[in-house]
Coordinates of C-alpha atoms and ligand atoms in Angstrom, one line a residue:
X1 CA 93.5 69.2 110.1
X2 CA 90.0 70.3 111.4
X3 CA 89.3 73.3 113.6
X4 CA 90.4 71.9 116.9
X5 CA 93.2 70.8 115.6
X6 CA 94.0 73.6 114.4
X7 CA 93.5 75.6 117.6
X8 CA 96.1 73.1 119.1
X9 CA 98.3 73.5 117.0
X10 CA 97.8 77.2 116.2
X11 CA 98.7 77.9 119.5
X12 CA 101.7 76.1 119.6
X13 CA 102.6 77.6 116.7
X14 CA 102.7 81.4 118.4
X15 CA 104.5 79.8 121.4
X16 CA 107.4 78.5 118.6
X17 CA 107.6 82.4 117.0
X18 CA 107.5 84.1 120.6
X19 CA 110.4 81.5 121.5
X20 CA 112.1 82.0 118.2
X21 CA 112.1 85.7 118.8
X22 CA 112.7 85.6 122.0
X23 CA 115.6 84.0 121.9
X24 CA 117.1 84.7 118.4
X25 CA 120.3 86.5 119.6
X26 CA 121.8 83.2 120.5
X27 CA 121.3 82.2 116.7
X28 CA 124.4 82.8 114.7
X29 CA 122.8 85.1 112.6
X30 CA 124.4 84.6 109.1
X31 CA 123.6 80.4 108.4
X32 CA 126.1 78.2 107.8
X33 CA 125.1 76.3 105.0
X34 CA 126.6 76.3 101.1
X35 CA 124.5 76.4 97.7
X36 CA 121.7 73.8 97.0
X37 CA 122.3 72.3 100.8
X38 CA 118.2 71.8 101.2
X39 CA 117.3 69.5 98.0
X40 CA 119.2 66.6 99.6
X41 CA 117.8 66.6 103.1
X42 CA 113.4 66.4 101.8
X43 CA 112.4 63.9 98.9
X44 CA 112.8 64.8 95.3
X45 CA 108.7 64.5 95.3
X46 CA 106.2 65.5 97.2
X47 CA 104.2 62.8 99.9
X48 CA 101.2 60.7 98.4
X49 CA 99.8 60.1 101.6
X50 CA 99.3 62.7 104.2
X51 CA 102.3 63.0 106.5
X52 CA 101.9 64.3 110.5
X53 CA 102.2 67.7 111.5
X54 CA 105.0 66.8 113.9
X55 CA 106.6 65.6 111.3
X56 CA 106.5 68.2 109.4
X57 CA 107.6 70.7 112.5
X58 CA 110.0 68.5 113.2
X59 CA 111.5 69.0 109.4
X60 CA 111.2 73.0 110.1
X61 CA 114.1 72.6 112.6
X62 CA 115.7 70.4 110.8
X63 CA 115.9 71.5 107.2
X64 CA 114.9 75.0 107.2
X65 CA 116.2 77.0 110.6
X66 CA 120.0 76.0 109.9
X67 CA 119.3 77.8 106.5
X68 CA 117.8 81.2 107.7
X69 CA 119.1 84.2 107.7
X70 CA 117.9 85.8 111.1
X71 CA 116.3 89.5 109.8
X72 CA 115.0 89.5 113.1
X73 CA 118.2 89.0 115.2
X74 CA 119.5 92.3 116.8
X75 CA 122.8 91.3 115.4
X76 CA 121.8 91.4 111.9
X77 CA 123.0 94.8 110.1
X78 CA 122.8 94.3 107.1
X79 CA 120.9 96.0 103.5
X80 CA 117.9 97.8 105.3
X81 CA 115.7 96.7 108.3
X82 CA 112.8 94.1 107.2
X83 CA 109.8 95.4 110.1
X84 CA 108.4 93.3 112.6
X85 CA 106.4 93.5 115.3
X86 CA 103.7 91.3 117.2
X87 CA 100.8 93.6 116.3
X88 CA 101.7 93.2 112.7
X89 CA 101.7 89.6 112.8
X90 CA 98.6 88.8 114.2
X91 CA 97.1 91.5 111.9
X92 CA 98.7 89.5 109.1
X93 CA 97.3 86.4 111.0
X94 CA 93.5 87.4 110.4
X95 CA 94.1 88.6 107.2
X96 CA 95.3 84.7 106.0
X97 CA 92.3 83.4 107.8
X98 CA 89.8 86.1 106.6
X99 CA 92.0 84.6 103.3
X100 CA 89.4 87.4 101.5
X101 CA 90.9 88.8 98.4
X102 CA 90.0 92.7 97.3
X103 CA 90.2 93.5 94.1
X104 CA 87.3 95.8 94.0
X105 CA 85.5 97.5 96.3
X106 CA 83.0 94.7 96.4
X107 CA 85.1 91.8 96.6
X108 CA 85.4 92.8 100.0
X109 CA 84.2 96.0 101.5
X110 CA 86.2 96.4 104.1
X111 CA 89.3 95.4 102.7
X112 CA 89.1 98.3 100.1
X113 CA 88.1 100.9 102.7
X114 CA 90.8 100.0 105.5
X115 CA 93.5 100.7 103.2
X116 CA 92.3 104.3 101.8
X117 CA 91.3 104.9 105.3
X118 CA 94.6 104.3 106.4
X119 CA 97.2 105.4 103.9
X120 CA 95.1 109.0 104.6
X121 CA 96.1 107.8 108.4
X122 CA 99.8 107.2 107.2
X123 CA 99.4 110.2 105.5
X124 CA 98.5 112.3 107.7
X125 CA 101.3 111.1 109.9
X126 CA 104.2 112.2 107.3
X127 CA 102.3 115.6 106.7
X128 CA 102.0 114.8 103.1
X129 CA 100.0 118.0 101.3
X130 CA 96.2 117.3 101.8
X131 CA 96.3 116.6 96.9
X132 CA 98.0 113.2 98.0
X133 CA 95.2 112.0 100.3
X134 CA 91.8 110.2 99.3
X135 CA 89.4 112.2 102.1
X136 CA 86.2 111.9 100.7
X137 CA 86.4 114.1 97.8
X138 CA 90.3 114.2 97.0
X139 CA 91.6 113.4 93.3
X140 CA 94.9 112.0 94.9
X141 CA 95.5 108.7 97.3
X142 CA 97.1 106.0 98.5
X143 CA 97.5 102.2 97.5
X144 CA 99.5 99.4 99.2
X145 CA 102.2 97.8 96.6
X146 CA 103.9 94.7 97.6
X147 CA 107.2 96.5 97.2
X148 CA 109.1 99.8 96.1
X149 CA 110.4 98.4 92.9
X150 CA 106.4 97.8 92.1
X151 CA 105.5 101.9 92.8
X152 CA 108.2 102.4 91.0
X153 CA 107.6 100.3 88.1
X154 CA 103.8 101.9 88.0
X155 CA 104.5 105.2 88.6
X156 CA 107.0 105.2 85.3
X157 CA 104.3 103.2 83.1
X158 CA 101.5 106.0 84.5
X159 CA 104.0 108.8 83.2
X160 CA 104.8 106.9 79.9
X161 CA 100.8 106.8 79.4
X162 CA 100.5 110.2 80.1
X163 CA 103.1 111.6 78.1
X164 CA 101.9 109.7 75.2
X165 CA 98.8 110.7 75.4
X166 CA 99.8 114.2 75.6
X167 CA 102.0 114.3 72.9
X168 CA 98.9 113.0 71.2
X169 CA 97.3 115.7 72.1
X170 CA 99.2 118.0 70.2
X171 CA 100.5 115.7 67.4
X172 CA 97.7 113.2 66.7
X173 CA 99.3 111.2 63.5
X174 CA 102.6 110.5 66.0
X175 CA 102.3 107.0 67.1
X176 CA 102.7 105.6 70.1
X177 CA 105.7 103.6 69.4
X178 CA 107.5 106.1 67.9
X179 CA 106.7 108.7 71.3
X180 CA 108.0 105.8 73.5
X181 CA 111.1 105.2 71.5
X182 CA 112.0 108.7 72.2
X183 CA 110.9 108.9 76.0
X184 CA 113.8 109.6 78.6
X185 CA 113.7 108.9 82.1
X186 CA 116.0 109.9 84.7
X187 CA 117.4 109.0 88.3
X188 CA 120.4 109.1 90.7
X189 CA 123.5 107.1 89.9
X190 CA 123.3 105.9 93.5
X191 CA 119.3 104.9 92.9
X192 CA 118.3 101.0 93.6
X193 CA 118.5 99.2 90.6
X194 CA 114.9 98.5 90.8
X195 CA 114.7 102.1 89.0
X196 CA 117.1 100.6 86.4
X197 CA 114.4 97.9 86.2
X198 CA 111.8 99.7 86.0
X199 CA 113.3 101.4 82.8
X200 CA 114.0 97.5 81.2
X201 CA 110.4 96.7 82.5
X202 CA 108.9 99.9 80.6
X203 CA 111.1 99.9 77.6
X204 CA 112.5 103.2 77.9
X205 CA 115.5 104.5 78.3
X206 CA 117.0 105.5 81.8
X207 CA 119.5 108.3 82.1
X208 CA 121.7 107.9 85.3
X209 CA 122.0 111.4 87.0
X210 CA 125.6 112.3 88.5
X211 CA 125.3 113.2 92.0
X212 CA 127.4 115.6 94.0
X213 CA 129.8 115.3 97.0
X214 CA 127.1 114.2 99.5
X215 CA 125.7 111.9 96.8
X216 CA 122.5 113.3 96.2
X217 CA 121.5 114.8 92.9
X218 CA 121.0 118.6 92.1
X219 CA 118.9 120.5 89.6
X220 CA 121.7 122.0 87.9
X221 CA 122.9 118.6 86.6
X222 CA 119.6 117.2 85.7
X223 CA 118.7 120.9 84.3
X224 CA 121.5 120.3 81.6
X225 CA 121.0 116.5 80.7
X226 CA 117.6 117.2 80.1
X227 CA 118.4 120.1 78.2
X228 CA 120.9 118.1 75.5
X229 CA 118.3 115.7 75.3
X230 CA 115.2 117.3 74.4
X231 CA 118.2 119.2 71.5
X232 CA 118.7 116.0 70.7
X233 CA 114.7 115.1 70.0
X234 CA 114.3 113.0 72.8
X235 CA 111.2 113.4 75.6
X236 CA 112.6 113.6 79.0
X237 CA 109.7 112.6 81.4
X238 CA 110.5 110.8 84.1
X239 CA 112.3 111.6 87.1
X240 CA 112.7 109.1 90.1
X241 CA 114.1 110.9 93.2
X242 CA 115.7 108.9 96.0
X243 CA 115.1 110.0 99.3
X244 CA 117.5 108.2 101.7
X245 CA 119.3 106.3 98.4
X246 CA 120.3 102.9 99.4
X247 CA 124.4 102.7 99.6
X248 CA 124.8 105.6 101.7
X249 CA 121.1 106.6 102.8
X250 CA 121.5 110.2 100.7
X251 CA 119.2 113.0 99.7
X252 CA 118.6 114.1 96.1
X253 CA 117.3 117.6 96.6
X254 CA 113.6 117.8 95.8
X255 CA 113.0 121.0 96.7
X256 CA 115.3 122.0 93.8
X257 CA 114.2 119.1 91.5
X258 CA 110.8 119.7 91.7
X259 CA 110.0 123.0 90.4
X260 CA 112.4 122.0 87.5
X261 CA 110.2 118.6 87.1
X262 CA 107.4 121.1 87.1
X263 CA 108.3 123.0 84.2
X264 CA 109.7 120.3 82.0
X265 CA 106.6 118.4 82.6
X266 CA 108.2 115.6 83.9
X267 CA 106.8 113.4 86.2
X268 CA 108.5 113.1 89.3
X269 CA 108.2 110.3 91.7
X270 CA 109.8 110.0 95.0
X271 CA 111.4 106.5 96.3
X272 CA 111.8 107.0 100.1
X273 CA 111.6 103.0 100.8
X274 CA 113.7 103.4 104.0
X275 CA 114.2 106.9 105.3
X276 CA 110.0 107.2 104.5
X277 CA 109.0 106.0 107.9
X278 CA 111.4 108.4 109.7
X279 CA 109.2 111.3 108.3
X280 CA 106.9 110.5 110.9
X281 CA 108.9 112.7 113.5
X282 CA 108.7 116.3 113.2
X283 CA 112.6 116.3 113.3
X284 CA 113.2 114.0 110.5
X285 CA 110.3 116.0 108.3
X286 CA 112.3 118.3 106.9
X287 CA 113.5 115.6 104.7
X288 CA 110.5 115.9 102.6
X289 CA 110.3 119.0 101.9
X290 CA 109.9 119.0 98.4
X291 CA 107.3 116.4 97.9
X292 CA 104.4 118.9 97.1
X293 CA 105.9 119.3 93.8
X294 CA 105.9 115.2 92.9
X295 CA 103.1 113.4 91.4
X296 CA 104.2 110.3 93.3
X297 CA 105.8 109.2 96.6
X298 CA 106.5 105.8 98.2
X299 CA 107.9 104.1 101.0
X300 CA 108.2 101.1 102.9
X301 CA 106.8 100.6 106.2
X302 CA 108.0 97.1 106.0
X303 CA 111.4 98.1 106.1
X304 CA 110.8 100.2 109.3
X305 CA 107.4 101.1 110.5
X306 CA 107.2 97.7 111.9
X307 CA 104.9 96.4 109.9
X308 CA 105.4 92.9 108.6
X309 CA 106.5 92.3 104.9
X310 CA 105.1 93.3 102.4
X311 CA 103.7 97.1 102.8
X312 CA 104.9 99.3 100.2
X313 CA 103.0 102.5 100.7
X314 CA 102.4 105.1 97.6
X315 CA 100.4 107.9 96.9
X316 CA 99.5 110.1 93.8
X317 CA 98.3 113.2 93.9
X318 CA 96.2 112.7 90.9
X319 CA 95.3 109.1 91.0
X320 CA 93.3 109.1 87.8
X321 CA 96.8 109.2 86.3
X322 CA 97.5 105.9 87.8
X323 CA 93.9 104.0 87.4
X324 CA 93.2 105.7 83.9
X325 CA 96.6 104.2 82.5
X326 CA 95.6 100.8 83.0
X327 CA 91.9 100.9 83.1
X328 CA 89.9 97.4 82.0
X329 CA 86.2 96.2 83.0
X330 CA 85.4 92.3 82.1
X331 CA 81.5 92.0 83.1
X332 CA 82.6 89.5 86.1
X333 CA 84.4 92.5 87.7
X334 CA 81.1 95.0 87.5
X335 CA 79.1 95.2 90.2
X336 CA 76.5 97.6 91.8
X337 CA 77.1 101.3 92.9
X338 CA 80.4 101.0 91.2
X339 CA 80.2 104.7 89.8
X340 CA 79.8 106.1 93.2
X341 CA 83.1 107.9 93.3
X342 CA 82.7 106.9 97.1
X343 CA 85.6 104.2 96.7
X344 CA 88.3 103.2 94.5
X345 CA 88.9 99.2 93.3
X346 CA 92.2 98.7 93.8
X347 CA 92.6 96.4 90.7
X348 CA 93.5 99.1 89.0
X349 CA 96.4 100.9 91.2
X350 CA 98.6 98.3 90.2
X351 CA 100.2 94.8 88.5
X352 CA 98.4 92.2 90.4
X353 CA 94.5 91.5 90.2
X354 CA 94.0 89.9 93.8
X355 CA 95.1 91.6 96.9
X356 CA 95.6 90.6 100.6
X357 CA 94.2 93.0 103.2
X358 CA 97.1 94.2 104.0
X359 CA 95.7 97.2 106.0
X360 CA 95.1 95.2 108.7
X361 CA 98.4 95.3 109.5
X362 CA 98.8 98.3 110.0
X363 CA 95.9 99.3 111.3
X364 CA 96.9 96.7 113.9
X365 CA 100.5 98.5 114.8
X366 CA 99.5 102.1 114.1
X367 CA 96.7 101.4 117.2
X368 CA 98.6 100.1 119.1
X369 CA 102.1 101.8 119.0
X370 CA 100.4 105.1 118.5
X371 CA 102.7 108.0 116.7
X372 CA 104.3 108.2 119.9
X373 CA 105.3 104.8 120.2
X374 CA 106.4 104.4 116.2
X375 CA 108.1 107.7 116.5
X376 CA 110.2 106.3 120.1
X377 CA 111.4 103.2 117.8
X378 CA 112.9 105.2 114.8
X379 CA 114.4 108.4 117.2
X380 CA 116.3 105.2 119.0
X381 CA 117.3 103.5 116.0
X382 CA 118.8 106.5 114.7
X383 CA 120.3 107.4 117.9
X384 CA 122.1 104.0 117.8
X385 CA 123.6 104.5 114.6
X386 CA 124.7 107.7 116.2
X387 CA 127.0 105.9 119.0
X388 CA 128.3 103.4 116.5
X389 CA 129.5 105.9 114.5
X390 CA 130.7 107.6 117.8
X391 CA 132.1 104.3 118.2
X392 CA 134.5 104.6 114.7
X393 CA 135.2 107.9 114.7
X394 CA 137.2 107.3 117.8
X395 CA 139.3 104.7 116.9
X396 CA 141.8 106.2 113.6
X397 CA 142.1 103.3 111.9
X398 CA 138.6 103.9 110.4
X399 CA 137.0 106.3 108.8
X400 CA 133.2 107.3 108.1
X401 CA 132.2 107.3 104.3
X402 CA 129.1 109.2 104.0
X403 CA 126.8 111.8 106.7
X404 CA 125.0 109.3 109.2
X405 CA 121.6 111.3 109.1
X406 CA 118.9 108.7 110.0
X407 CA 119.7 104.6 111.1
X408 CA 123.1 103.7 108.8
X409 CA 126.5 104.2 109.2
X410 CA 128.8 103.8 106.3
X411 CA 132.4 102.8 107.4
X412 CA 135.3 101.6 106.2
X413 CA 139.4 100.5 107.3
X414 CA 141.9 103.7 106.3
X415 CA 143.6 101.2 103.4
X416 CA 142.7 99.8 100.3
X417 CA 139.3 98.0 99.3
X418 CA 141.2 94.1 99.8
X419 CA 141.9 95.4 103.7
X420 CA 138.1 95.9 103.8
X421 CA 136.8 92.8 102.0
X422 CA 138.5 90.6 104.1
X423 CA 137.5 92.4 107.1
X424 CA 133.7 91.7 105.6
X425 CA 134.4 88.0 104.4
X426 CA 136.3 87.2 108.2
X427 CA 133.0 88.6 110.0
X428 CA 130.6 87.1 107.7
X429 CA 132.5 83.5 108.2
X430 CA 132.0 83.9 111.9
X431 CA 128.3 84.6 111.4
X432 CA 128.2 86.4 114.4
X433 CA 126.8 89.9 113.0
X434 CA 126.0 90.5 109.2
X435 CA 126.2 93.6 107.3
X436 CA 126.5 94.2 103.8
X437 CA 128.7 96.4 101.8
X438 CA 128.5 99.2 99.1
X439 CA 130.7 100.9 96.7
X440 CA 131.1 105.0 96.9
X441 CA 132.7 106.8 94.8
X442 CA 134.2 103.6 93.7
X443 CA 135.8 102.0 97.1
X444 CA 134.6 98.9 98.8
X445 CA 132.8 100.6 102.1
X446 CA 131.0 98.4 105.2
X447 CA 127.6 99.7 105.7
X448 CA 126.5 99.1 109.7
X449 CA 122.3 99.4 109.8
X450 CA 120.4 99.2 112.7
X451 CA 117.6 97.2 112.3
X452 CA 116.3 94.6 114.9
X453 CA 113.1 95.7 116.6
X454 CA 114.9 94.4 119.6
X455 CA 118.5 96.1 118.8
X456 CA 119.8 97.9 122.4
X457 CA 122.8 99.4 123.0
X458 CA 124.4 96.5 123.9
X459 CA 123.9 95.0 120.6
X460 CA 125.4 97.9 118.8
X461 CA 129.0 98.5 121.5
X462 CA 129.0 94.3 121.0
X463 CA 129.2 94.8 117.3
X464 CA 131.9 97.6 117.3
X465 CA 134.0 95.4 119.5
X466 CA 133.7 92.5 117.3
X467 CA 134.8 94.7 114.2
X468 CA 137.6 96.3 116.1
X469 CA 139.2 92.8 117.4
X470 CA 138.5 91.5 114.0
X471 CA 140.5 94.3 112.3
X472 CA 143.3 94.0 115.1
X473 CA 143.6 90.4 113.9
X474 CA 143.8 91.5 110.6
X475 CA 145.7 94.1 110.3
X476 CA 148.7 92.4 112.3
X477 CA 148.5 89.6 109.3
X478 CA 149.2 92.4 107.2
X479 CA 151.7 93.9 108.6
X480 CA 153.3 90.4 109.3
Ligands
PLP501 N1 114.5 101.7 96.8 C1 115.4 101.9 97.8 C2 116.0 103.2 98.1 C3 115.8 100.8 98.5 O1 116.7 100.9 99.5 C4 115.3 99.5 98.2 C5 115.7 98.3 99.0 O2 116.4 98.3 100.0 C6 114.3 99.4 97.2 C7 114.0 100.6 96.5 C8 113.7 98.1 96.8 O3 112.8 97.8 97.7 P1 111.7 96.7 97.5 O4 112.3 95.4 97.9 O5 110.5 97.1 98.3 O6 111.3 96.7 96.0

């Protein structure tokens, strides 16, 4: 394919997304196809010769579209919302053809500078305390990971290093491996497992917190496990907080857990992958209150800043925590003015040594939305959760499992968790909307999220209909 070629075909290429997205709510959204359907339909090697691009499009349609899922569709309401927009995809656009890769600051100039500038933008945006932003002269930061269990993963191997060395510090024949066998780390029972992970990843032990009737965790409990464990020799010094946890979107309360974090010298890091982009408006802020006393924070615009997957944004307050952990210089990665202190290399924030520009992206939707615009899109997600679960609460064969605060409703059938799976399995055999479920408290609950970019309230009163006939259906089989 040369260049004009590929301006042919380039364009026709943006006409097939627009026209997929345009049209995706006629798509069933949940595909119809069983376990290993795709090996059969494309050879079992690839071409020697070069094949056609129409060929190849025409294979898109016919061996991939019956097997997507449609994130996109405005009938799709399941797990959390997966961001999209058109600004974000052209950004994402330049970045494959700028195809630069920024590992440090010179590897590409800009690519480093975009993203401090604008995870100080982002920010600025939540009203994050001014120790978690770069400036100029700040000792804290921001970094784009390609995902929360990533932050999460490198904000418990930045504590381990620290706690080490600080045990060190005071006891300097203790060796390392003995310190780590005895580190503790703690989080929510209802945390994502990609905390549990992180624990398996870092080889220490996790410590799953009980949470309280809303689900969220309180200082109190965490006070006393941490207080039988250091009895018991051990080095509690982890703590990852959920905010907005991902069964039943739930609080642990920070501003509680982080003056205790505080004094046990335990770092605490705060996952917000979902509810993080709702912090943007001054109503939703609130939530965060708290996060001046983490060392860490993260969320995911591409879950629902409409910004294209991946964008995992995270900040530390102190970020030579995070680059001194894991700090190597081979002579190929030196280059001039690296000692500045004017810029960061981004090599060492995290797992992977290359790096997209990823700030484009953003930089691309937070221009052209503006904070009004990205603020209008999360107050009317939010508010359509709000009449779905107006929706259930009026109808008394349902009941609502957890407080709808931001964009999820969690919902089950009054009757036992059976009732409810089938309810799930009948609507996810139709394929005409798809949500997930959950487990609270130990009961088999429907989670309803909003999360198409073009979701309206249609979509939503649609939805609850189809639920409402489907449990009619089912609930006279029952009976009969
Ligand atoms: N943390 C929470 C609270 C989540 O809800 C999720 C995913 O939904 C994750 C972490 C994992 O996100 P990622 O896929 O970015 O690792």
């Amino acid at each position: 394919m040369d260049a004009a070629e590929f301006r042919r075909r380039g364009k026709e290429m943006v006409d097939f997304v627009a026209d997929y997205l345009e049209n995706i709510e006629h798509r069933r959204v949940y595909p119809d196809v069983e376990p290993g359907y795709l090996r059969s339909m494309i050879p079992s090697e690839a071409p020697l010769e070069p094949e056609s691009y129409e060929d190849v499009l025409r294979d898109v349609d016919r061996v991939i579209m019956p097997g997507i899922t449609h994130w996109q569709s405005p009938h799709f309401h399941a797990y959390f919302p997966s961001a999209s927009s058109y600004p974000a995809l052209l950004g994402d656009m330049l970045c494959g053809g700028l195809g630069c890769i920024g590992f440090t600051w010179a590897a590409s100039p800009a690519c480093t500078e975009l993203e401090t500038v604008m995870l100080d933008w982002l920010g600025k945006m939540l009203q994050l305390p001014e120790d978690f932003l770069a400036g100029t002269q700040g000792q804290g930061g921001g970094v784009i990971q390609g995902t929360a269990s990533e932050a999460t993963l490198m904000a418990l191997l930045a504590a381990r290093c620290k706690t080490v060395k600080c045990v060190q510090e005071s006891d300097p024949q203790r060796s390392e491996a003995d310190i780590i066998s005895k580190l503790i780390a703690y989080t929510s029972e209802e945390a994502h497992s990609s905390v549990e992970r992180a624990g398996l990843i870092g080889g220490v032990v996790i410590r799953m917190v009980p949470t309280d009737d809303n689900f969220s965790v309180r200082a109190e409990t965490l006070e006393k496990m941490v207080a039988e464990d250091k009895a018991a020799g051990f080095i509690p010094f982890f703590f990852c907080a959920t905010l907005g946890t991902t069964p039943s979107c739930a609080f642990d309360q920070i501003t509680e857990l982080g003056p205790l974090c505080n004094a046990e010298k335990i770092w605490m890091h705060i996952d917000a992958a979902y509810a993080g982009s709702s912090f943007i408006c001054p109503e939703f802020r609130p939530l965060l209150d708290g996060v001046e006393f983490a060392d860490s924070f993260n969320f995911n615009p591409h879950k629902w800043l409409l910004v294209n997957f991946d964008c995992s944004t995270m900040w530390v307050k102190k970020r030579t925590d995070l680059i001194g952990a894991f700090k190597l210089d081979p002579v190929y990665l030196k280059y001039d003015n690296q000692e500045s202190g004017l810029v960061t290399d981004y090599r060492h924030w995290g797992i992977p040594l290359g790096r997209r520009f990823r700030s484009l992206k953003m930089w691309f939707v937070f221009r052209m939305y503006g904070q009004s615009g990205l603020q209008a899109y999360i107050r009317k997600h939010v508010e359509l959760a709000k009449v779905f679960e107006t929706l259930v609460r009026k109808d008394k064969r349902f009941e609502i499992s957890a407080e709808v605060v931001l964009g999820l409703v969690c919902f089950r059938l009054k009757g036992s968790d059976e009732l409810n799976e089938a309810l799930l399995k009948e609507m996810t055999r139709l394929g005409k909307i798809h949500l997930v479920p959950c487990k609270l408290r130990g009961r088999f609950v429907l989670r309803f999220a909003v999360c198409g970019r073009t979701t309206e309230l249609r979509h939503v009163q649609e939805a609850w209909q189809h639920i409402a006939e489907l449990s009619s259906e089912l609930l006279q089989k029952h009976r009969s």
